[in-house]
mmCIF file of C-alpha atoms in Angstrom:
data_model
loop_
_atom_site.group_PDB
_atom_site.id
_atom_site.type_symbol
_atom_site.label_atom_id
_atom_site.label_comp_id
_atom_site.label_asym_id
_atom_site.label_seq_id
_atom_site.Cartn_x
_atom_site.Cartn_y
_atom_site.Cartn_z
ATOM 1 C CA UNK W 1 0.000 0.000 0.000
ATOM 2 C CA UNK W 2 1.439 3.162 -0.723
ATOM 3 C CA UNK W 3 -0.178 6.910 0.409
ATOM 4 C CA UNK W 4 0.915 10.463 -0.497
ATOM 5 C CA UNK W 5 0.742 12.533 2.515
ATOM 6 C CA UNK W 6 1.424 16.258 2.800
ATOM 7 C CA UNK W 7 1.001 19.093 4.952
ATOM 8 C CA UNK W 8 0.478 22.965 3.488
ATOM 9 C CA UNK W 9 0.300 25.956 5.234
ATOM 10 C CA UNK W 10 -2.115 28.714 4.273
ATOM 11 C CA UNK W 11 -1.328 31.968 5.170
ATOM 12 C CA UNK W 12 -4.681 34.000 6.037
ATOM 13 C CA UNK W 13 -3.425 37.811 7.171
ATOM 14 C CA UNK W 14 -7.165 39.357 7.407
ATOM 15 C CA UNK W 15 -9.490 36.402 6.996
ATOM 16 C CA UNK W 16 -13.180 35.230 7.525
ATOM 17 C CA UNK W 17 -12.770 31.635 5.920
ATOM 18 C CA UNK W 18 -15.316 29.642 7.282
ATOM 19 C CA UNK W 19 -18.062 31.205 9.346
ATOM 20 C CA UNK W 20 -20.025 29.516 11.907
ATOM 21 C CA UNK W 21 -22.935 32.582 11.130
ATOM 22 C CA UNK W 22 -25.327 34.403 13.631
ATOM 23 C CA UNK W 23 -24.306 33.869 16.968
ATOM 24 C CA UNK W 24 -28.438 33.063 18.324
ATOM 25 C CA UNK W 25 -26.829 32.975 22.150
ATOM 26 C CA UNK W 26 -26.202 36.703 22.273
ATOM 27 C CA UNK W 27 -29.025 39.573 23.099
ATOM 28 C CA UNK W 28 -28.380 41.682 20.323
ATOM 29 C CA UNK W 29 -28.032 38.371 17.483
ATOM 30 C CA UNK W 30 -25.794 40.538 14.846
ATOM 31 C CA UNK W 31 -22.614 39.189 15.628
ATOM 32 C CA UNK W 32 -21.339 36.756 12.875
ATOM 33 C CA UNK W 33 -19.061 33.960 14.631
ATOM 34 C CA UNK W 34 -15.867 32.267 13.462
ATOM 35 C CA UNK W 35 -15.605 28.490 13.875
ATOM 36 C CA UNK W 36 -13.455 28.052 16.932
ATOM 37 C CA UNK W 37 -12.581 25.121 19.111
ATOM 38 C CA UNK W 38 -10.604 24.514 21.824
ATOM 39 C CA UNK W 39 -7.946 22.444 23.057
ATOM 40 C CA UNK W 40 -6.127 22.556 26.055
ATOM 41 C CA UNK W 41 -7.017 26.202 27.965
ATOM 42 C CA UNK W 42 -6.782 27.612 24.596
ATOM 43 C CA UNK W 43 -9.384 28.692 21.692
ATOM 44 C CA UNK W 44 -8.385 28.451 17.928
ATOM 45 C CA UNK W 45 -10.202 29.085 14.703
ATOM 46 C CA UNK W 46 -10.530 27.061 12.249
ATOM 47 C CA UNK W 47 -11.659 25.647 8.640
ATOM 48 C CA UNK W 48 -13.837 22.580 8.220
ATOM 49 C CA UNK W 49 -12.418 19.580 6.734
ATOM 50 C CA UNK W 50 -15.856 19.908 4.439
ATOM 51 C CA UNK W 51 -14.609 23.347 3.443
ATOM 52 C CA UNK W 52 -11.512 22.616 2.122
ATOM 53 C CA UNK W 53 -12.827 19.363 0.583
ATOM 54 C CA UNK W 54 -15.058 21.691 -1.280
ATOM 55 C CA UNK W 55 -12.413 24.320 -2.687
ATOM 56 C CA UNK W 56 -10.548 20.889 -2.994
ATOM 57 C CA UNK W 57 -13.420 19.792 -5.542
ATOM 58 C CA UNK W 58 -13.696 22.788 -7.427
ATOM 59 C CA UNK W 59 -10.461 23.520 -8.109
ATOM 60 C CA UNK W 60 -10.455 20.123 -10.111
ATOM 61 C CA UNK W 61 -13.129 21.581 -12.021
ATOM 62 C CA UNK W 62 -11.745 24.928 -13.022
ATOM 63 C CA UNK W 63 -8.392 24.051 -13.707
ATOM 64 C CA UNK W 64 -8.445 20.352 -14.203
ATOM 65 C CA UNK W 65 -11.745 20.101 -16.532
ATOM 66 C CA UNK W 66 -13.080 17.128 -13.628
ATOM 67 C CA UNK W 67 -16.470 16.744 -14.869
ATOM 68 C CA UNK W 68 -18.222 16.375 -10.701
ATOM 69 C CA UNK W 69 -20.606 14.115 -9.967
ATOM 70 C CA UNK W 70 -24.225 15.317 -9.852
ATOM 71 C CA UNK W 71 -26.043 15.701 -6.602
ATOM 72 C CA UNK W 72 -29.515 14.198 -6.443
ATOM 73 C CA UNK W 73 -31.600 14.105 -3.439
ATOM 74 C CA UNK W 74 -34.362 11.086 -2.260
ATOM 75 C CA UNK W 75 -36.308 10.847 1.204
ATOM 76 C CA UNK W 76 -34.105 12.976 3.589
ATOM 77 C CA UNK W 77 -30.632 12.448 1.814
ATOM 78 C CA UNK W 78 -28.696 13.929 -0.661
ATOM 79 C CA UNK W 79 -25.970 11.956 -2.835
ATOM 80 C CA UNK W 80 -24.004 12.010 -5.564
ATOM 81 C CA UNK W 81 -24.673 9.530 -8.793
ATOM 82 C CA UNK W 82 -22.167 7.161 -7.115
ATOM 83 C CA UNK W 83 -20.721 6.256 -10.607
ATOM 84 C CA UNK W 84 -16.600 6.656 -9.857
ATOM 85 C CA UNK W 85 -15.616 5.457 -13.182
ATOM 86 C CA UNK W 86 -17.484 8.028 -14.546
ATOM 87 C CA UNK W 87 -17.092 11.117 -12.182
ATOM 88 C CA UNK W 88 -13.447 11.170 -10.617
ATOM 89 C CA UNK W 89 -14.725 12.934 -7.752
ATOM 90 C CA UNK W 90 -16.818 10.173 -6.703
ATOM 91 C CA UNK W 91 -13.820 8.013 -6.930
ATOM 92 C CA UNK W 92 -10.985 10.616 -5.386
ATOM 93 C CA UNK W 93 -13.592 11.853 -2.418
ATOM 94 C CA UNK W 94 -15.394 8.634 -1.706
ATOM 95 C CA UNK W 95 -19.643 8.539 -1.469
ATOM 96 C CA UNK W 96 -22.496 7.023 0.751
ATOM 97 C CA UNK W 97 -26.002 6.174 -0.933
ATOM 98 C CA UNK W 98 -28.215 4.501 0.814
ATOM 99 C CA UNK W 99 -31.852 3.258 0.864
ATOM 100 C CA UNK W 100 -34.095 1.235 -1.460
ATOM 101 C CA UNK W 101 -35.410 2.282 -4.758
ATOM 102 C CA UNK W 102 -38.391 -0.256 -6.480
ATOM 103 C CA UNK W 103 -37.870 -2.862 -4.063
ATOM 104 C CA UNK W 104 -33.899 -2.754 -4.593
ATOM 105 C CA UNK W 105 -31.712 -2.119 -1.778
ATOM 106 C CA UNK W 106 -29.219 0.308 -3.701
ATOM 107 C CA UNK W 107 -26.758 1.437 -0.902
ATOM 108 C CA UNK W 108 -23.203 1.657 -1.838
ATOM 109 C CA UNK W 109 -20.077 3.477 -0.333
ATOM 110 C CA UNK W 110 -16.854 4.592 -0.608
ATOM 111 C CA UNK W 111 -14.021 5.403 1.794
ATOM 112 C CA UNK W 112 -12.449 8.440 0.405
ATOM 113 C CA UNK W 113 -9.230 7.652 -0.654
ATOM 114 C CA UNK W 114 -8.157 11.598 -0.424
ATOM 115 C CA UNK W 115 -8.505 12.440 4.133
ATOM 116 C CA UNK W 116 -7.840 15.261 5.064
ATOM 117 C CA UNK W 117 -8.094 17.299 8.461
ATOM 118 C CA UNK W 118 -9.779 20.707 8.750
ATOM 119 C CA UNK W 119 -7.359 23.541 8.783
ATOM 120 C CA UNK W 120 -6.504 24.676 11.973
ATOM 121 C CA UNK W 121 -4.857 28.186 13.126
ATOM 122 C CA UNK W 122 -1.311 27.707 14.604
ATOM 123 C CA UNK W 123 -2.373 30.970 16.747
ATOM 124 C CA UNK W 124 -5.070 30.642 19.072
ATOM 125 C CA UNK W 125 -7.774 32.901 18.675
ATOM 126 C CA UNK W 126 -6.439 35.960 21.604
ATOM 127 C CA UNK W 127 -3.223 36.303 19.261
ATOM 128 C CA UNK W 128 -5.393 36.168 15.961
ATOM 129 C CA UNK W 129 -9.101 37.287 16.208
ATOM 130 C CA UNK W 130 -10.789 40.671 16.476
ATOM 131 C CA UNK W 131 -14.316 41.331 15.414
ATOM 132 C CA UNK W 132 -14.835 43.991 12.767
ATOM 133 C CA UNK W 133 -18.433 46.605 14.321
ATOM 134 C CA UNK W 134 -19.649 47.954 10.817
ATOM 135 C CA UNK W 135 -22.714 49.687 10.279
ATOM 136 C CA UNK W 136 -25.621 49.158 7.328
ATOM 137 C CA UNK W 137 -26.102 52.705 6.017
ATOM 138 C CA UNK W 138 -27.207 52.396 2.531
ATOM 139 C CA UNK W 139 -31.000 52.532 3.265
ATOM 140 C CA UNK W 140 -33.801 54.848 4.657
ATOM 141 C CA UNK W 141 -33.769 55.755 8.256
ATOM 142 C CA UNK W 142 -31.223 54.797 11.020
ATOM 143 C CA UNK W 143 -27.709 52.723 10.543
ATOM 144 C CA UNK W 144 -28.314 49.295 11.744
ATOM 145 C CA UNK W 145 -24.557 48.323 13.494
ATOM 146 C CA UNK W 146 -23.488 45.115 13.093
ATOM 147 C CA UNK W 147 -20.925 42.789 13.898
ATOM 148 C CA UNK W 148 -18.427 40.043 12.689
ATOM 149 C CA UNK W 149 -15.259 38.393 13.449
ATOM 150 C CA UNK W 150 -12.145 37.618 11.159
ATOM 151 C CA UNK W 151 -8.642 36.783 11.963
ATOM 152 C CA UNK W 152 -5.062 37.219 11.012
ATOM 153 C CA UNK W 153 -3.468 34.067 11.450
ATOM 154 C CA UNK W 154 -1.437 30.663 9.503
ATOM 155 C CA UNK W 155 -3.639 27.822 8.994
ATOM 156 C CA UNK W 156 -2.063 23.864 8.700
ATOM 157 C CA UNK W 157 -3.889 21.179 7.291
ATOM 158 C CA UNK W 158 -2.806 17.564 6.348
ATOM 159 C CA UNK W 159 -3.610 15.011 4.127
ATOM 160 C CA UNK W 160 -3.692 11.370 2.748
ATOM 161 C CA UNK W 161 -4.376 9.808 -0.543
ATOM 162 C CA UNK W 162 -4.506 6.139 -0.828
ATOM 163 C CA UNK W 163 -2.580 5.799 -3.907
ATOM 164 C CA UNK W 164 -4.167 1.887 -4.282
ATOM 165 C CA UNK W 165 -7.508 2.747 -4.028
ATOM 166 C CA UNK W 166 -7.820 5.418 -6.770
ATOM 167 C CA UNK W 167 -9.444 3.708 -9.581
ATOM 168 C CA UNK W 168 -10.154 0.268 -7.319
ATOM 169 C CA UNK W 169 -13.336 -0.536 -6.849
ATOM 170 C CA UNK W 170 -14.184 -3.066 -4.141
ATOM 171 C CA UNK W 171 -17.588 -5.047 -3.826
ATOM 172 C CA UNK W 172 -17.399 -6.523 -0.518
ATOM 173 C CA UNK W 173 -20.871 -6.278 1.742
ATOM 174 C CA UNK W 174 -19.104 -4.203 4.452
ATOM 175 C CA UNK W 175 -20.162 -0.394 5.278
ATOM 176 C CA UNK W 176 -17.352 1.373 3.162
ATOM 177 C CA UNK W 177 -16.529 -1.366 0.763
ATOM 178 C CA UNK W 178 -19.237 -1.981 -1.606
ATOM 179 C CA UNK W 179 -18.590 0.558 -3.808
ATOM 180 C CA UNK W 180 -20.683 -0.227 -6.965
ATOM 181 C CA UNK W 181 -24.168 -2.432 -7.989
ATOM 182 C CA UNK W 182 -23.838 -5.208 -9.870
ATOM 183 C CA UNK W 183 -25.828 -8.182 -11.600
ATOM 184 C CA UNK W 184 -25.760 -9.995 -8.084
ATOM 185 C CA UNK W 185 -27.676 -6.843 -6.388
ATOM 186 C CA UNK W 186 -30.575 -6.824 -9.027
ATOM 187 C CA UNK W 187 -33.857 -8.686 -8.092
ATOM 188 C CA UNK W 188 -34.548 -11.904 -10.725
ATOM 189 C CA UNK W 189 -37.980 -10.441 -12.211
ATOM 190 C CA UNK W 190 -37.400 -7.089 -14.498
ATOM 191 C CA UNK W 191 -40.026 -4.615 -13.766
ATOM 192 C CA UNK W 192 -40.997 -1.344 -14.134
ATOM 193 C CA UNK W 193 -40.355 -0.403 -10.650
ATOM 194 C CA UNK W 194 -36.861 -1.553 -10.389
ATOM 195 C CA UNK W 195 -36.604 -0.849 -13.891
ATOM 196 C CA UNK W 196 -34.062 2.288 -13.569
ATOM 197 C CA UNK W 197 -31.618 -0.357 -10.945
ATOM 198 C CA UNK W 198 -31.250 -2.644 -14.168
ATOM 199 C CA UNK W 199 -30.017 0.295 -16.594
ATOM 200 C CA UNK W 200 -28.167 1.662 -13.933
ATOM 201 C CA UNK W 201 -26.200 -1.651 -13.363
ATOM 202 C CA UNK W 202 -26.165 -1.941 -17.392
ATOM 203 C CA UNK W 203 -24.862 1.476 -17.920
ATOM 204 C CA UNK W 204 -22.225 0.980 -15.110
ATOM 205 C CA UNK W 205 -21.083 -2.596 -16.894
ATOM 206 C CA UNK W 206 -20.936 -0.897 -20.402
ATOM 207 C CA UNK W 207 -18.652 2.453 -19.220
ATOM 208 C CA UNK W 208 -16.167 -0.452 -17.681
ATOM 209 C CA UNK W 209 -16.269 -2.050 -20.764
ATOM 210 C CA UNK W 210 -15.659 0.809 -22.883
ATOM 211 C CA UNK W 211 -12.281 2.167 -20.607
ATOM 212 C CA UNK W 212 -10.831 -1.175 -20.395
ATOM 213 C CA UNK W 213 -12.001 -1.865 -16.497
ATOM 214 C CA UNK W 214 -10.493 -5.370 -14.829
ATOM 215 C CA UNK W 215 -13.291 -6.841 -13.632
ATOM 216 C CA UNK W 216 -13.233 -9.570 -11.160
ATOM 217 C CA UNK W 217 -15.604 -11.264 -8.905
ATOM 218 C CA UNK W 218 -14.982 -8.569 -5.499
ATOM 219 C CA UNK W 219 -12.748 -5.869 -7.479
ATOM 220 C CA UNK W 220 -12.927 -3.742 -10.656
ATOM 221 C CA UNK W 221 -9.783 -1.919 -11.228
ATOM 222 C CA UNK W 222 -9.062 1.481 -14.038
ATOM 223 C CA UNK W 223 -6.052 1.482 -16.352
ATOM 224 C CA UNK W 224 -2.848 2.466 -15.258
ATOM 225 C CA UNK W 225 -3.312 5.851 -17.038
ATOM 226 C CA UNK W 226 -6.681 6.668 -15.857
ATOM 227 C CA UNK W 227 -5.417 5.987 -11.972
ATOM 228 C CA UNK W 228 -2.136 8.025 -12.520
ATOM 229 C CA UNK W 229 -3.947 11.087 -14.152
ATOM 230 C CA UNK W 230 -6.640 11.165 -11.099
ATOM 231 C CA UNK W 231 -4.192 10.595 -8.213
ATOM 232 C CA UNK W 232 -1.442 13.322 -9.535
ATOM 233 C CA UNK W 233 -4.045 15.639 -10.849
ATOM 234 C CA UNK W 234 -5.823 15.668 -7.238
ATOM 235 C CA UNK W 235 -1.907 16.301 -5.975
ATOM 236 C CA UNK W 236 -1.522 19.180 -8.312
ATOM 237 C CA UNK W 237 -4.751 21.040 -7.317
ATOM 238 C CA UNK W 238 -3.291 22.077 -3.941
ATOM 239 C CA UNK W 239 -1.065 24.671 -5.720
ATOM 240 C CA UNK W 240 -4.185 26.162 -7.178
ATOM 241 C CA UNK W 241 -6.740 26.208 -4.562
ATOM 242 C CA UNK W 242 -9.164 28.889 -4.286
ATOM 243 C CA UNK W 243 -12.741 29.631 -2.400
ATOM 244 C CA UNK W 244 -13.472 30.869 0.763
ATOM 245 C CA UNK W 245 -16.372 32.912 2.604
ATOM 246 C CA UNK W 246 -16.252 36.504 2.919
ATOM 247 C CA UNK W 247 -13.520 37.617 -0.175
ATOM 248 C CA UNK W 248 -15.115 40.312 -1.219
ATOM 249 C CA UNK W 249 -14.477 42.027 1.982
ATOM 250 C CA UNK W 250 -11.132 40.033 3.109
ATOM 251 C CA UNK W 251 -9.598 38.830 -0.014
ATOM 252 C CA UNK W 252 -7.246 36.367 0.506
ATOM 253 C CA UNK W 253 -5.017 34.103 -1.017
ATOM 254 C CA UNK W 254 -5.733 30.165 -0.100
ATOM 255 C CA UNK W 255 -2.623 28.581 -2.164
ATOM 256 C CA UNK W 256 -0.146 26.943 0.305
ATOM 257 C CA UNK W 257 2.567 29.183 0.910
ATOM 258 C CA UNK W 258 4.471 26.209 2.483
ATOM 259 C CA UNK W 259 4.546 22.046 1.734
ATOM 260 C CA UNK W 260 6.150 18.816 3.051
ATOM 261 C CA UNK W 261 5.163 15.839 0.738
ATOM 262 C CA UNK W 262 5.933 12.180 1.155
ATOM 263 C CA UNK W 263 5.233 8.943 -0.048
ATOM 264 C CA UNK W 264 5.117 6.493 3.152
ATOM 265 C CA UNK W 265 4.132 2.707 2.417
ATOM 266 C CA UNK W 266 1.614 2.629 5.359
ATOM 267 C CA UNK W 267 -1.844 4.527 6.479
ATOM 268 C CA UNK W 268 -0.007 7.364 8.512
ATOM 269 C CA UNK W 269 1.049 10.695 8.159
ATOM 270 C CA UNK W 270 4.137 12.073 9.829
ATOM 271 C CA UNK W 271 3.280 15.486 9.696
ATOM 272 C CA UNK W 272 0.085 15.425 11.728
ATOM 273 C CA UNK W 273 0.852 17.109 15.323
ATOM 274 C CA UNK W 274 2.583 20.120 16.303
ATOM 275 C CA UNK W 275 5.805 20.414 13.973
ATOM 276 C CA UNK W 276 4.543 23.641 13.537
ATOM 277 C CA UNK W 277 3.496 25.321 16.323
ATOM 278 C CA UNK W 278 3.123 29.034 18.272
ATOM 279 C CA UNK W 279 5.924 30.053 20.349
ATOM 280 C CA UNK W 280 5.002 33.602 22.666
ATOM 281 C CA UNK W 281 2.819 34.931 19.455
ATOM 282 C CA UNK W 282 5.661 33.319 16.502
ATOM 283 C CA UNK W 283 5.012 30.341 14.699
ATOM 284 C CA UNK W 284 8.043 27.761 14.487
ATOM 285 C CA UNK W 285 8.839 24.748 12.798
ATOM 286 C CA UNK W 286 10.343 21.804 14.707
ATOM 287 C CA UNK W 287 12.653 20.531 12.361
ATOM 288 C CA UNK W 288 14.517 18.547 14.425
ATOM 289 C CA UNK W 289 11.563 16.483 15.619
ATOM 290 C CA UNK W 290 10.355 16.254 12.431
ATOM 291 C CA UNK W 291 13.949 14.646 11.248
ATOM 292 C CA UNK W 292 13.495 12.171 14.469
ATOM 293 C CA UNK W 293 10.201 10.998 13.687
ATOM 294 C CA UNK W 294 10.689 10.680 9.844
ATOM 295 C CA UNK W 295 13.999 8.673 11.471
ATOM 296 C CA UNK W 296 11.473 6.671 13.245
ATOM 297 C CA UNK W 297 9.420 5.633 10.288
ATOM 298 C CA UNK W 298 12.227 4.644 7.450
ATOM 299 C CA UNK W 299 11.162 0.801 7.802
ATOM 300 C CA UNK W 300 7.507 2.692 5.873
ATOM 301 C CA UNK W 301 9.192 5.253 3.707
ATOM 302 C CA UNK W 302 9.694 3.659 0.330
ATOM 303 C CA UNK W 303 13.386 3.402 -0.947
ATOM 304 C CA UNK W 304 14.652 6.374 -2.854
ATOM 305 C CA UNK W 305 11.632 8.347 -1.628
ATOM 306 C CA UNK W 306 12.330 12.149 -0.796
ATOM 307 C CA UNK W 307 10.462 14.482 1.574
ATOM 308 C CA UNK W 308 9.778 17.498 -0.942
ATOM 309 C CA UNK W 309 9.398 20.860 1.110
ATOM 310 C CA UNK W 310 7.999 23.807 -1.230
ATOM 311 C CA UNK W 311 8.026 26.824 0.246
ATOM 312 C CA UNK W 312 7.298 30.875 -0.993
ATOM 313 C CA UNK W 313 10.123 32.829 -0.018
ATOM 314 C CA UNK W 314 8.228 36.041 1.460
ATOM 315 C CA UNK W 315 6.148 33.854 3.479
ATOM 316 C CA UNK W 316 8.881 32.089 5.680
ATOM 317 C CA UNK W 317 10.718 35.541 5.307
ATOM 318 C CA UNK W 318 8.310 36.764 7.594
ATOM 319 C CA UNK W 319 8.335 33.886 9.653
ATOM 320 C CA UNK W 320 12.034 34.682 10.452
ATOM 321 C CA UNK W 321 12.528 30.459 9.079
ATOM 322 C CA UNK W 322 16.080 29.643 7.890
ATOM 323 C CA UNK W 323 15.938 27.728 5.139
ATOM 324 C CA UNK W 324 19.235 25.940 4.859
ATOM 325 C CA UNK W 325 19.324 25.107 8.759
ATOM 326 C CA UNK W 326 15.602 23.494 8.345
ATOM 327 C CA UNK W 327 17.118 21.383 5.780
ATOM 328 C CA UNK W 328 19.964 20.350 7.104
ATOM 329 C CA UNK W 329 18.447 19.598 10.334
ATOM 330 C CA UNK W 330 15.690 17.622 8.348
ATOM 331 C CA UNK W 331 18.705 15.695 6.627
ATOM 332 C CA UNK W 332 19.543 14.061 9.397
ATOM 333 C CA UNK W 333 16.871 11.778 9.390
ATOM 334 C CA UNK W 334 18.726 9.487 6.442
ATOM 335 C CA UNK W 335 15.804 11.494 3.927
ATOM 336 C CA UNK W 336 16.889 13.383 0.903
ATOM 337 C CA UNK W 337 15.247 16.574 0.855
ATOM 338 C CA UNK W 338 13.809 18.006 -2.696
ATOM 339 C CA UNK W 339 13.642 22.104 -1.777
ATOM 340 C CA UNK W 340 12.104 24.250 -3.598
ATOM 341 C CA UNK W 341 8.990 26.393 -4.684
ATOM 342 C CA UNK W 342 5.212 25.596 -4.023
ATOM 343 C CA UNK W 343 4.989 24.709 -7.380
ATOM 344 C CA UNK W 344 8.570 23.575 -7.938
ATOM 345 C CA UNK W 345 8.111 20.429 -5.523
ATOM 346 C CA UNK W 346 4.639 19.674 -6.150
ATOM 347 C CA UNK W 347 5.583 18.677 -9.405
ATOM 348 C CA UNK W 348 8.609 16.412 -8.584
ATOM 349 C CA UNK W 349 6.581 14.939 -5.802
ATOM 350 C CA UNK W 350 3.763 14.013 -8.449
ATOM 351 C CA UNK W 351 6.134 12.341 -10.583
ATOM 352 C CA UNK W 352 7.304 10.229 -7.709
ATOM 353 C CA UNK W 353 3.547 9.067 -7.778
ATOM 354 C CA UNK W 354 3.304 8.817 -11.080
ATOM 355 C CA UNK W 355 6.149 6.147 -11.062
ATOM 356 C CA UNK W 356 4.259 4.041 -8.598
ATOM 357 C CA UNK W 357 1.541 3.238 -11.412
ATOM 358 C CA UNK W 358 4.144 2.416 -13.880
#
């Protein structure tokens, strides 16, 4: 098994990212909350993982022409067309339908093979957040004063793709694991109840067909190609992320102004916990544990793999981070080190994916 982890940082310097809305508990109700939560004695803002999985999405779309799955809604749930050889989102983000349609239990799932955490401010909220008081003027009468929070802060986030399970398909009866309908799902009488299950197992058989699927009795697997273009095109959309709540009044710039990628042969990522971290109101990086942990796990890093750390220059510039001592300190751990730009090691990283389908 084989996953691409990362972690990016996204600098936010006068932000509103992901609002929680009207806060109901307070007398006056015109205060517009950030999402916060807190750890320790401390409070920190924060996006949701659901957020970022949505920019995530969409950047596919607009730079990567991913043609998204549709949404479609029955009883109390809404779903996507659960169709990942057709819609690479449904394969790269994973899906959950279920109920029964004309008789015809048609529940299937998908662990996402992309995870990711929500992003979370280094600085807790007293060193980040203030609350903008603004008043509505433009109409008739009296201003009506209102209020909402933003912050200046870094947000981290991490992530995991399952390089094996893009473009595997599993049909195993476990919650998670039966991914797709087949011939063994569909009732033995053809009617015009379950009529739409039938051509939607058809349909599913013939698009497999058509892009050269494998498929066996509990697995249908994608070409090579197909795998290779989703997993490294989902990799390349961090460099171009965009979205976010409230730009028109705090534009901001989402693209990670900082990455450490790395292929690791096992369901972990090294990055997650505090290698980057507030010190008295500055945000550090702990290379050196980073360099003993990534020590720690060589027996799950692939041979010849590299850590690749992309970074933007005015970004750690104002971090007061040195470079050359991060590097050499993450050296130590036995791990070549690729350094360069954002962009610059997101691309050598992909190929270093790429490789792994052949």
């Amino acid at each position: 098994m084989r996953f691409a982890t990362g972690l990016v940082l996204i600098d936010a310097p006068h932000s509103a990212l992901n609002m929680l809305g009207i806060d109901e508990s307070l007398a006056d109700r015109n205060v517009t909350r950030v999402k916060t939560f807190k750890r320790g004695g401390k409070r920190y803002p924060y996006v949701s993982s659901q957020a970022w999985r949505y920019w995530w999405r969409s950047t596919l779309k607009e730079h990567f022409n991913w043609e998204l799955s549709p949404l479609y809604r029955e009883q109390k749930q809404v779903f996507t067309a659960a169709n990942p050889l057709k819609y690479p989102d449904d394969d790269v983000f994973g899906y959950m339908r279920a109920f029964k349609k004309g008789g015809v239990n048609v529940t299937v799932t998908r662990v996402s093979p992309l995870k990711n955490t929500p992003l979370i401010s280094v600085l807790p909220d007293r060193n980040s957040l203030t609350v903008d008081e603004g008043y509505a003027s433009r109409h008739e009468g009296d201003p009506v004063p209102y209020s909402q929070e933003f912050y200046s802060t870094v947000f981290k986030g991490a992530f995991s793709l399952d390089l094996d399970a893009v473009g595997r398909f599993t049909i195993i009866s476990k919650a998670g694991f039966k991914n797709l309908l087949t011939r063994e799902d569909l009732p033995k009488n053809r009617n015009k109840n379950n009529e739409e299950i039938f051509q939607e197992v058809e349909e599913m058989e013939k698009l497999a067909k058509e892009l050269g699927v494998q498929m066996n009795e509990k697995e249908w697997v994608m070409p090579s190609e197909i795998r290779k273009k989703r997993a490294s095109e989902a990799i390349k959309a961090l460099r171009l992320l965009s979205g976010g709540a409230k730009q028109t009044q705090y534009h901001t710039d989402i693209t990670p102004k900082f990455v450490l990628l790395l292929n690791v042969e096992a369901g972990i990522n090294p990055f997650i916990s505090d290698v980057v971290f507030e010190d008295k109101g500055d945000i550090k990086f702990d290379a050196e544990a980073l360099s003993k942990r990534l020590g720690d796990l060589r027996d799950v890093i692939p041979e010849g793999a590299k850590l690749y750390l992309g970074y933007d220059e005015g970004f750690v510039k104002s971090l007061g981070w040195d470079m050359n001592d991060i590097v050499q300190k993450l050296e130590e751990s036995g791990i070549e080190v690729f350094l360069g730009t954002v962009k610059e090691a997101i691309e050598e990283f992909v190929k270093e994916v790429e490789a792994y389908y052949g």
